Coordinates of C-alpha atoms in Angstrom, one line a residue:
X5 CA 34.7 -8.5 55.9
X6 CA 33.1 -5.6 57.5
X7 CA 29.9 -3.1 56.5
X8 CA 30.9 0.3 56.6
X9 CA 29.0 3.6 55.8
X10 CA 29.9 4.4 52.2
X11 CA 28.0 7.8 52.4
X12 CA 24.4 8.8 54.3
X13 CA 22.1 6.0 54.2
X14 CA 24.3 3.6 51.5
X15 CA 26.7 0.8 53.2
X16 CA 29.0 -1.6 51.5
X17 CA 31.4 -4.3 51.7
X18 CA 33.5 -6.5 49.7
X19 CA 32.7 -10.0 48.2
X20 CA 34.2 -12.7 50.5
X21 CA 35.9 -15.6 49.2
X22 CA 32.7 -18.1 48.7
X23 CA 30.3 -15.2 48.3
X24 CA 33.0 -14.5 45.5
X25 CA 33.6 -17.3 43.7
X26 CA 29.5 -18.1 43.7
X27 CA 29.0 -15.0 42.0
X28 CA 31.4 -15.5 39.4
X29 CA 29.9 -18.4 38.4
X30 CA 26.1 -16.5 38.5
X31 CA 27.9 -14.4 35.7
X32 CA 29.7 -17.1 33.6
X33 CA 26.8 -16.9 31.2
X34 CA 25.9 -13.6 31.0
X35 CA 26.6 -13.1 27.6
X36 CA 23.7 -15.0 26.8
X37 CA 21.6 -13.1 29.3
X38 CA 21.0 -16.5 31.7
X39 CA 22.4 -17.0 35.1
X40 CA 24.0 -19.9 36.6
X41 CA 23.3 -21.4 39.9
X42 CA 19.9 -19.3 40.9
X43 CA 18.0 -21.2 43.5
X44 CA 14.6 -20.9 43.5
X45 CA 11.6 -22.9 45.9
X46 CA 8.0 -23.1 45.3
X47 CA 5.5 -23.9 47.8
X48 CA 1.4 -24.1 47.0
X49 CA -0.5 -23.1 49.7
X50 CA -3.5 -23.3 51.5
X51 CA -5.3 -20.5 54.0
X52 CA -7.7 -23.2 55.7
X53 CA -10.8 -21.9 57.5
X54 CA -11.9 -19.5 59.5
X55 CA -8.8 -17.3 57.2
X56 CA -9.8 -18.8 54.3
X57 CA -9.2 -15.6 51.4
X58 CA -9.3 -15.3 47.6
X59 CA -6.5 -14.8 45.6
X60 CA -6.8 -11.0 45.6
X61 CA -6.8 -11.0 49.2
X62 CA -4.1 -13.2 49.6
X63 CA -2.1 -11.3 47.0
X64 CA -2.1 -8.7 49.4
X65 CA -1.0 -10.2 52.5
X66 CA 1.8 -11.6 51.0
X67 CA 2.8 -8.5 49.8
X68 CA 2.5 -7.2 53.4
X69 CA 4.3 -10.0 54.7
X70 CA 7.3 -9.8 52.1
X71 CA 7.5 -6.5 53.2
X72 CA 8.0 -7.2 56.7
X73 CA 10.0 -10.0 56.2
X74 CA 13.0 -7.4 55.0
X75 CA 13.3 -6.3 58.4
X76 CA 13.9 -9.7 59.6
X77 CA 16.2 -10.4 56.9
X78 CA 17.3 -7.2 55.5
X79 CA 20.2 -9.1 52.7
X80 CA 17.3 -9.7 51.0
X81 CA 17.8 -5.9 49.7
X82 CA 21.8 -6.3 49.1
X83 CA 22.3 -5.5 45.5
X84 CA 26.1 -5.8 43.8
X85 CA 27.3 -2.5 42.7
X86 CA 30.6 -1.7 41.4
X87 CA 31.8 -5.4 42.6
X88 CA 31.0 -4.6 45.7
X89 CA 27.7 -5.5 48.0
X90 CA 25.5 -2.5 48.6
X91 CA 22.7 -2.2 51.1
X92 CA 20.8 1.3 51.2
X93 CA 19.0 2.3 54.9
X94 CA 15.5 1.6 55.0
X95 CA 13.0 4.3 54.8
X96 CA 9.5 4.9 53.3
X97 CA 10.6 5.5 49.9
X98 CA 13.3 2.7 49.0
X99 CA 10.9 0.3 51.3
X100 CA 8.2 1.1 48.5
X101 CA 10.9 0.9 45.7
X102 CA 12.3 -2.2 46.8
X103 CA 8.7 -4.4 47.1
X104 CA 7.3 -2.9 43.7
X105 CA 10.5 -4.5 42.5
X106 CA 10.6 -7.7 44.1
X107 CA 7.0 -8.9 44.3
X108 CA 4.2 -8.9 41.6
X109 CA 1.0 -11.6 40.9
X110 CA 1.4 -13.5 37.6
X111 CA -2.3 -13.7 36.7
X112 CA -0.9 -15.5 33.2
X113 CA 1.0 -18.6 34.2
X114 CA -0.4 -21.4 35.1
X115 CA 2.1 -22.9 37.5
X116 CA 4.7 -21.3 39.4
X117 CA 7.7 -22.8 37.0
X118 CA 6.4 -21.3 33.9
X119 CA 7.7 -18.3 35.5
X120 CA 10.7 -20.0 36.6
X121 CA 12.4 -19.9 33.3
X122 CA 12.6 -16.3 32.7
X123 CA 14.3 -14.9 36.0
X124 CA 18.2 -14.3 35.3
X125 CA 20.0 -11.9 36.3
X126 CA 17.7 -10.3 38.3
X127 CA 19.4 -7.4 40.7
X128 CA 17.2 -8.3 43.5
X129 CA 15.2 -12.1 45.0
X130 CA 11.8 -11.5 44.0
X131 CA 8.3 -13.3 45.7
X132 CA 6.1 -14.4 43.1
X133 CA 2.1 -15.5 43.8
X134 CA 0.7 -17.6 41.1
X135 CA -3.1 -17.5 41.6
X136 CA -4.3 -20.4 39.3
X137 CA -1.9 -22.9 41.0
X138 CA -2.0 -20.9 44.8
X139 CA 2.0 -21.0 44.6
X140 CA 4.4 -18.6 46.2
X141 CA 7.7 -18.7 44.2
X142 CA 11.0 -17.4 45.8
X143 CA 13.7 -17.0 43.7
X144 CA 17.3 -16.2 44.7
X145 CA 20.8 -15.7 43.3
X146 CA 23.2 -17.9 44.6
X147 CA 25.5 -16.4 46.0
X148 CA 23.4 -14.4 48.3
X149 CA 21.5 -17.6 49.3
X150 CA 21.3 -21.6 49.3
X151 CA 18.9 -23.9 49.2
X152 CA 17.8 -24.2 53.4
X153 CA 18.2 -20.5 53.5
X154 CA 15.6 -20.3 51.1
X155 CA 13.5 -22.5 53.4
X156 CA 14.3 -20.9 56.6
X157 CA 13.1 -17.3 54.8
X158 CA 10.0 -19.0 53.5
X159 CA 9.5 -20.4 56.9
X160 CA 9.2 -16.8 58.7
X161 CA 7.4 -15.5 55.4
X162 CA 4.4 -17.9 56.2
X163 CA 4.4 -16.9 59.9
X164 CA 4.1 -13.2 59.3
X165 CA 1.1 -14.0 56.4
X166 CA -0.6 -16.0 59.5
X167 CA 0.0 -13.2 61.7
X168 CA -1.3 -10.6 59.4
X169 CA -4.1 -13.0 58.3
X170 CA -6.1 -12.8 61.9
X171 CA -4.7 -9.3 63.0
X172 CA -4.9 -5.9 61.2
X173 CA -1.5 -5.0 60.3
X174 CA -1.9 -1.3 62.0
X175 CA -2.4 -3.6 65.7
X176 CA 0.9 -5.5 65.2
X177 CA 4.1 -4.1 66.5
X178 CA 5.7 -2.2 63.7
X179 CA 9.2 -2.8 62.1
X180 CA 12.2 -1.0 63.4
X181 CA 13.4 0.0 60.4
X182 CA 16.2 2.2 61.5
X183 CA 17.8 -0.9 63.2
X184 CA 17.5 -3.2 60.3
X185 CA 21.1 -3.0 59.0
X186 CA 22.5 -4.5 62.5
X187 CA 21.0 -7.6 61.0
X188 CA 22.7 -8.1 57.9
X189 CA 24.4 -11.4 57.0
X190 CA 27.9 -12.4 57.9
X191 CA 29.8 -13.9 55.3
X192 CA 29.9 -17.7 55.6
X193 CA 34.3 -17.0 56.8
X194 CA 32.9 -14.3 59.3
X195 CA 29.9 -16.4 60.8
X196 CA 33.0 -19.5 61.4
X197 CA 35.6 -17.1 62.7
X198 CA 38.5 -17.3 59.8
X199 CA 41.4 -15.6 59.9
X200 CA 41.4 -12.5 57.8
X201 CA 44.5 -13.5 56.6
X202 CA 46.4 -17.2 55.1
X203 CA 48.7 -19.3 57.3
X204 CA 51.1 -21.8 56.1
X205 CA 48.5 -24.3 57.9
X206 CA 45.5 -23.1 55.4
X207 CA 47.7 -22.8 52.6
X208 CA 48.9 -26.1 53.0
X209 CA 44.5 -27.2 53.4
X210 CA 43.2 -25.2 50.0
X211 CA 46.5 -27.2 48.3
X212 CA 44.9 -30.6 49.9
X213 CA 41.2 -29.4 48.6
X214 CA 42.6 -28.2 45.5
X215 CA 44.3 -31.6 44.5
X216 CA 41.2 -33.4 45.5
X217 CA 38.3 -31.5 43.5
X218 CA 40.4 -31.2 40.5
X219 CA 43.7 -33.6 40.1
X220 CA 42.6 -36.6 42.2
X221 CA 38.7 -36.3 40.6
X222 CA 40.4 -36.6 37.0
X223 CA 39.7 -38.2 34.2
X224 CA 36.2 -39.0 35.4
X225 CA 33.2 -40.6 34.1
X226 CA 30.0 -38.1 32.8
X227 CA 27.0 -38.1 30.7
X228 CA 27.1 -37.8 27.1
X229 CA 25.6 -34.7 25.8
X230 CA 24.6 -32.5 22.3
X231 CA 27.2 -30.3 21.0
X232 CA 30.4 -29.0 21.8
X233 CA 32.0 -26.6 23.5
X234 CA 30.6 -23.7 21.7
X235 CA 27.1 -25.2 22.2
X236 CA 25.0 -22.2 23.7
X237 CA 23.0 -23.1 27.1
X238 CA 18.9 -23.0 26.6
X239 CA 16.5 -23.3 29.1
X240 CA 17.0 -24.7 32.6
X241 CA 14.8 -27.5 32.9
X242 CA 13.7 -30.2 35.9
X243 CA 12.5 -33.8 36.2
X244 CA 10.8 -34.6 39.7
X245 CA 9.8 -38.0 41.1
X246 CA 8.0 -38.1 44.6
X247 CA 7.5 -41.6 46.5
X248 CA 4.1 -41.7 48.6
X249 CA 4.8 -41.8 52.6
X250 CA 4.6 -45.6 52.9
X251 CA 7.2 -46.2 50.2
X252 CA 9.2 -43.7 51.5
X253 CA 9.7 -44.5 54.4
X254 CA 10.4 -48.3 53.7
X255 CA 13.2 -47.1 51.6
X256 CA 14.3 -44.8 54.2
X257 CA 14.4 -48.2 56.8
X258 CA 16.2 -50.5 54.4
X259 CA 18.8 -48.4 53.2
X260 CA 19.3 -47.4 57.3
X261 CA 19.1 -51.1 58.5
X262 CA 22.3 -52.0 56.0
X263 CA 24.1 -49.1 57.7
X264 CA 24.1 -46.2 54.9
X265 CA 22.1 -43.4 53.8
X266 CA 19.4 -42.8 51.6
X267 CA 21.7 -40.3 50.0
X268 CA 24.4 -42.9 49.6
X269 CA 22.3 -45.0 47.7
X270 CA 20.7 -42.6 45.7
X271 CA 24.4 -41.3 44.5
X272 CA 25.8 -44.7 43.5
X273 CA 22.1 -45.3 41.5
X274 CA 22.9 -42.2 39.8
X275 CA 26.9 -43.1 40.0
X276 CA 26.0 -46.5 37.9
X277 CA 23.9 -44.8 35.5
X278 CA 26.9 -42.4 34.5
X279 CA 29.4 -45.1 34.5
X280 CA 27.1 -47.7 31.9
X281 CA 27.6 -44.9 29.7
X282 CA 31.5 -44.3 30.1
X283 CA 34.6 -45.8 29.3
X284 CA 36.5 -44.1 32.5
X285 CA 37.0 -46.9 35.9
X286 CA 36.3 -44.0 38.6
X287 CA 33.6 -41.3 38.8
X288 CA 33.8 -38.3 40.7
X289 CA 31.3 -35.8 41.7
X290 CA 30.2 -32.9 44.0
X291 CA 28.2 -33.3 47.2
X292 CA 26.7 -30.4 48.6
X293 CA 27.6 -29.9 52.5
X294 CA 25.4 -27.6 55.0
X295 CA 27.8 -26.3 57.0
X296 CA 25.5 -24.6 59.4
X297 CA 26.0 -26.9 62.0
X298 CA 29.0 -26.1 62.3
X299 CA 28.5 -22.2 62.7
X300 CA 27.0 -20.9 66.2
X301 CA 23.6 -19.6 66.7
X302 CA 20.5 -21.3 65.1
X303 CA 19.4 -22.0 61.4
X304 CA 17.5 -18.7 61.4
X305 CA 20.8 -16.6 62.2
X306 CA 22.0 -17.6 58.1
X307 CA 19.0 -17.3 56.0
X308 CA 20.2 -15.1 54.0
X309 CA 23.9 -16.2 53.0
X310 CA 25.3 -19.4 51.6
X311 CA 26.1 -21.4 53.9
X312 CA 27.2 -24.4 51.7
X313 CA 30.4 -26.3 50.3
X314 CA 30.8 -28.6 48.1
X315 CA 32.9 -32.0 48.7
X316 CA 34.5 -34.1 45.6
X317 CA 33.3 -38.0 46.3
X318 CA 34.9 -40.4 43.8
X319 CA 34.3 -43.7 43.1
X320 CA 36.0 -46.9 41.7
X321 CA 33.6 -48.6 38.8
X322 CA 35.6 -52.0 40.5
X323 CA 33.6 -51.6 43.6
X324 CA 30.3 -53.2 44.1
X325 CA 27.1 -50.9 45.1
X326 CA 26.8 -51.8 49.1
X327 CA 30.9 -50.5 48.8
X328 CA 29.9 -47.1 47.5
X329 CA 27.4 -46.8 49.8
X330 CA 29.4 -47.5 52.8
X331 CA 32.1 -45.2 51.3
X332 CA 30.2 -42.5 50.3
X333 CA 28.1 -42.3 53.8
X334 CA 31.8 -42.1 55.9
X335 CA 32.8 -39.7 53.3
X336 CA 29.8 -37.7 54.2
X337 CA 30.2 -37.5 58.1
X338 CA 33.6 -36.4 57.7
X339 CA 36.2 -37.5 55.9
X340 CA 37.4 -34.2 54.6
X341 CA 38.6 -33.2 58.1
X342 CA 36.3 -30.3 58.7
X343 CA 37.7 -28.6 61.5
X344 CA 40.5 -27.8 59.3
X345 CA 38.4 -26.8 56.5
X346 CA 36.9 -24.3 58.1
X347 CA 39.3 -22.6 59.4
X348 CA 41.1 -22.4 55.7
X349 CA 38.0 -21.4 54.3
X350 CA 39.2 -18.1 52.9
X351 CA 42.2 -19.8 51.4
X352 CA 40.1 -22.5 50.0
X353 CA 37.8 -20.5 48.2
X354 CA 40.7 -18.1 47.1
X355 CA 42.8 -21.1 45.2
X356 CA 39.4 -22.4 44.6
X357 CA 38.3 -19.8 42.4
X358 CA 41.8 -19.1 40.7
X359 CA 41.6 -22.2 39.6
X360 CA 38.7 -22.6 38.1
X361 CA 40.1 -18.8 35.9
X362 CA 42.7 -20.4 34.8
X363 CA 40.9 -23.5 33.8
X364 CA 38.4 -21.9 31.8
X365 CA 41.2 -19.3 30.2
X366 CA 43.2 -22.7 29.0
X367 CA 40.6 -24.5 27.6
X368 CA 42.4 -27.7 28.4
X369 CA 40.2 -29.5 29.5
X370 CA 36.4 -30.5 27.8
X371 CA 33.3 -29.3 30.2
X372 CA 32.7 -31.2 33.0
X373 CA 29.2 -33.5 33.0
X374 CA 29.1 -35.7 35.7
X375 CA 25.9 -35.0 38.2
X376 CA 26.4 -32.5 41.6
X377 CA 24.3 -34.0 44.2
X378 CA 22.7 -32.3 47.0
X379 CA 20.3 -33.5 49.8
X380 CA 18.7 -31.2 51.9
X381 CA 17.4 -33.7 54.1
X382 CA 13.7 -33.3 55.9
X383 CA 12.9 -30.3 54.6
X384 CA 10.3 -29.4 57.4
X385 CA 12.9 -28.9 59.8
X386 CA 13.6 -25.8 57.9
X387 CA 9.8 -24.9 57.0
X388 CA 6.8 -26.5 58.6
X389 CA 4.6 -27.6 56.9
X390 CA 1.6 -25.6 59.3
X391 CA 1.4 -21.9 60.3
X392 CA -1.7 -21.7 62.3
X393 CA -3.9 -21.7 59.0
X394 CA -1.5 -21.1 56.4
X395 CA -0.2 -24.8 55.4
X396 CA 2.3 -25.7 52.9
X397 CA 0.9 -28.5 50.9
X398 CA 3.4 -29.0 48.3
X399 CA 7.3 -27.9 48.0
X400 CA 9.8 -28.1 45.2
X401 CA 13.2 -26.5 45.1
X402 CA 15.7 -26.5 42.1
X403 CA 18.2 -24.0 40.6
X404 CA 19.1 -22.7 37.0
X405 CA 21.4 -25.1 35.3
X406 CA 23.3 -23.4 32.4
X407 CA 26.3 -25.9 32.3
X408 CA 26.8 -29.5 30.9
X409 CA 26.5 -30.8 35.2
X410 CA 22.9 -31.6 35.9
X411 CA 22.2 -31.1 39.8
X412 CA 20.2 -34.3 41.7
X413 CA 18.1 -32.8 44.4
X414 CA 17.3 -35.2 47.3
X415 CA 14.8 -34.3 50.4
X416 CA 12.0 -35.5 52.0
X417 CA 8.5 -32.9 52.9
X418 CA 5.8 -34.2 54.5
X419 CA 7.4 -37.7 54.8
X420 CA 7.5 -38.2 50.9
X421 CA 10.9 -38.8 49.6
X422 CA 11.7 -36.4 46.5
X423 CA 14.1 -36.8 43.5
X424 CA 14.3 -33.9 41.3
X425 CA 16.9 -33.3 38.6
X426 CA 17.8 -29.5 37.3
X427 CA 19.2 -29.3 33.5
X428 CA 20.0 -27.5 31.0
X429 CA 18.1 -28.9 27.6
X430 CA 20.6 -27.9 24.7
X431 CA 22.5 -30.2 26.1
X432 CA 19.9 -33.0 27.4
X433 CA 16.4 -32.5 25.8
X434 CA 16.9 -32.4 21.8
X435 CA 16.1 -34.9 19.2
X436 CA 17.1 -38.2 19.3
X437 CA 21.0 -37.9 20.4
X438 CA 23.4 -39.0 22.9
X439 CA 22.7 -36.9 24.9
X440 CA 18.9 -37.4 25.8
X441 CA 19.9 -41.2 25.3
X442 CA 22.4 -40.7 28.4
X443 CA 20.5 -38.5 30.4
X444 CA 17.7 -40.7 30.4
X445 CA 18.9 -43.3 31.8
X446 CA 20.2 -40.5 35.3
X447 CA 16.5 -38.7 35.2
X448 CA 14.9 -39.3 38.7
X449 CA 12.5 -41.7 37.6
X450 CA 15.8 -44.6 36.6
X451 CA 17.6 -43.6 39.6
X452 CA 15.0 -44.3 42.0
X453 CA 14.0 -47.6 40.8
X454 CA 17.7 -48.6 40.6
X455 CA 17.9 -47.3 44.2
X456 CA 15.2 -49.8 44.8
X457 CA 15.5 -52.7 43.2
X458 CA 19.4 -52.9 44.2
X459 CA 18.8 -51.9 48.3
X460 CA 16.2 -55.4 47.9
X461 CA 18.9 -57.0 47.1
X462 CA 21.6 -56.3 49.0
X463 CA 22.6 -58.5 52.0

């Protein structure tokens, strides 16, 4: 896909295929004026001396700092308009436009995800400071962003609020705004190289894909939940467990010394949870795949994009836990043939998305509840914990659930090993039923001590 100048000062450009299908699923519940799939990251803060600075002061060099930050990463002012992505030139007036829409202080909440709840549907991200808690929220729409993007942007935001912290903004080298749109985004096929157009060869990969995520994956195991399927969503809500450093990391070392990930384990915890609750012998579920290491340039170069797929694991309730984990570490590292998939990206997410229309048009099927997983890994690689005197003491990163599919976060920040569970409570959270019985026994809390208790085991 390629920018071109629309009319003076407005560019545009189509949707491509993942960018596509992730905003079609942002929309999926807009009749009930919530978005699916936002991604959102908090981080509380800490100016440490000789920069130390109230909250009024700080308020304002983060605005100045979000500001400059949209030359860096100008998607961060790509709007959809007419089903099409729309960025307008930077100048003095929309600059001004754009940060009294996208940044404000809420003086009212008292943590950072009390405002969580509220943003859907937003045309723009936004940055959010929190002054009772010192929290910077950024929130995102999908499929403009993922969740190390959001990292890597809060990364370079904490640089520039150093920066402007110990230097007047008038003595730093000013933006060059009339450059800015040379830096916009590729498209996660454009960034890879994919052919604009299908071969037999992709065809014959998105078929392969398409068989896996939805023939091969069904019937599958899933949590029992409230309702039906004219059950409205409600609020996106989030458990979070964090182990201290030490236990971390001896969790980290036993799950490595029996030769699989911490992710492994952590999936087949949550894998057993699902299937104690089910009926079905296999469960299959969604891994989350960062694919920028397999795009050139560095982390930095897709901030702004998602750079993400998702993989279909499944698993046989006959196997025992050490055989998931062995499984579902070499189905991690490769065993959906990336090279290929990559270069059928565009046919992938094509069939991909047609699918999933035609599924929701028939009905046939009841909603899907079995648990995505996604581990982002040590998070510090992606932002530091230390700019000069600005230091991130705490992280947390989640993303508006709307569907029946919790998401299981997994990462590690400042050596502490995180769990943290996104879902939607009208199906989860009410009463006494089934379906806070089930989802119980898969909130972080369970699935770690599983984790535990079965990885001391194992020999």
């Amino acid at each position: 896909m390629v920018w071109a100048k629309a009319r003076s000062g407005t560019w545009t450009d189509d949707f491509d295929g993942a960018e596509k299908v992730f905003y079609s699923m942002s929309q999926a519940f807009k009749r009930y004026h919530r978005e699916h799939g936002s991604v959102y990251a908090i981080c509380r803060i800490r100016i440490a001396h000789p920069l130390s600075t109230g909250p009024e002061t700080l308020s304002e060099k983060l605005r100045q700092a979000w500001t400059w930050l949209r030359c860096d990463f100008p998607a961060l002012t790509v709007f959809e308009e007419g089903g099409r992505k729309t960025y307008l030139e930077a100048n003095a007036a929309n600059i001004e436009t754009w940060v009294n829409d996208t940044f404000w202080v809420d003086d009212e909440a008292d943590a950072a995800r009390d405002v969580v709840a509220d943003l859907h549907l937003r045309r723009l991200p936004c940055l959010v400071f929190v002054p009772r808690s010192f929290e910077v929220l950024f929130h995102c729409s999908h499929w403009r962003i993922d969740a190390l993007g959001a990292c890597t942007v809060l990364d370079r935001l904490f640089d520039i609020l150093f920066e402007l912290a110990r230097t007047k903004p008038e003595s730093l080298q000013p933006p060059r705004w009339e450059l800015e749109h040379e830096h916009l985004s590729a498209s996660l096929e454009d960034a890879y190289g994919c052919a604009p157009m299908p071969t037999p060869s992709t065809e014959a990969k998105a078929e392969d894909v398409r068989r896996r995520n939805f023939d091969l994956s069904y019937p599958s195991a899933g949590l029992s939940y409230q309702g039906d399927q004219s059950t409205s969503p409600g609020k996106s809500q989030c458990q979070t467990v964090a182990l201290e450093r030490d236990a971390s990391e001896q969790l980290i070392r036993a799950c490595k010394a029996r030769g699989f990930s911490v992710t492994a384990a952590v999936h087949a915890a949550s894998a057993a949870s699902v299937l104690a609750d089910s009926d079905c012998d296999n469960y299959s579920t969604v891994v989350s795949v960062n694919l920028r290491p397999l795009l050139p340039g560095g982390a930095s170069a897709y901030a702004c994009g998602t750079y993400v797929t998702g993989i279909t694991h499944s698993l046989r309730r006959s196997d025992n836990f050490e055989t998931w984990c062995r499984q579902l570490t070499s189905g991690y590292r490769g065993d959906w043939d990336p090279a290929a998939y990559m270069d059928a990206l565009r046919s992938i997410y094509r069939v991909h998305g047609e699918t999933l229309a035609s599924m929701a048009a028939s009905g046939a099927r009841p909603p899907a509840s079995n648990v995505t997983v996604s581990s982002l890994g040590v998070i510090d690689k992606y932002l530091r914990p230390v700019h000069g005197a600005v230091e991130v003491e705490t992280f947390h990163l989640g993303s508006a659930i709307m569907g029946r599919q919790p998401t299981l976060y997994i990462w590690t920040f400042r050596g502490r090993l995180t769990l943290s569970v996104d879902y939607n409570e009208a199906y989860y959270s009410a009463g006494d039923g089934e379906g806070r019985k089930s989802f119980e026994k898969m909130s972080p809390v369970p699935v770690l001590c599983t984790t535990a208790a079965v990885i001391g085991t194992v020999s």
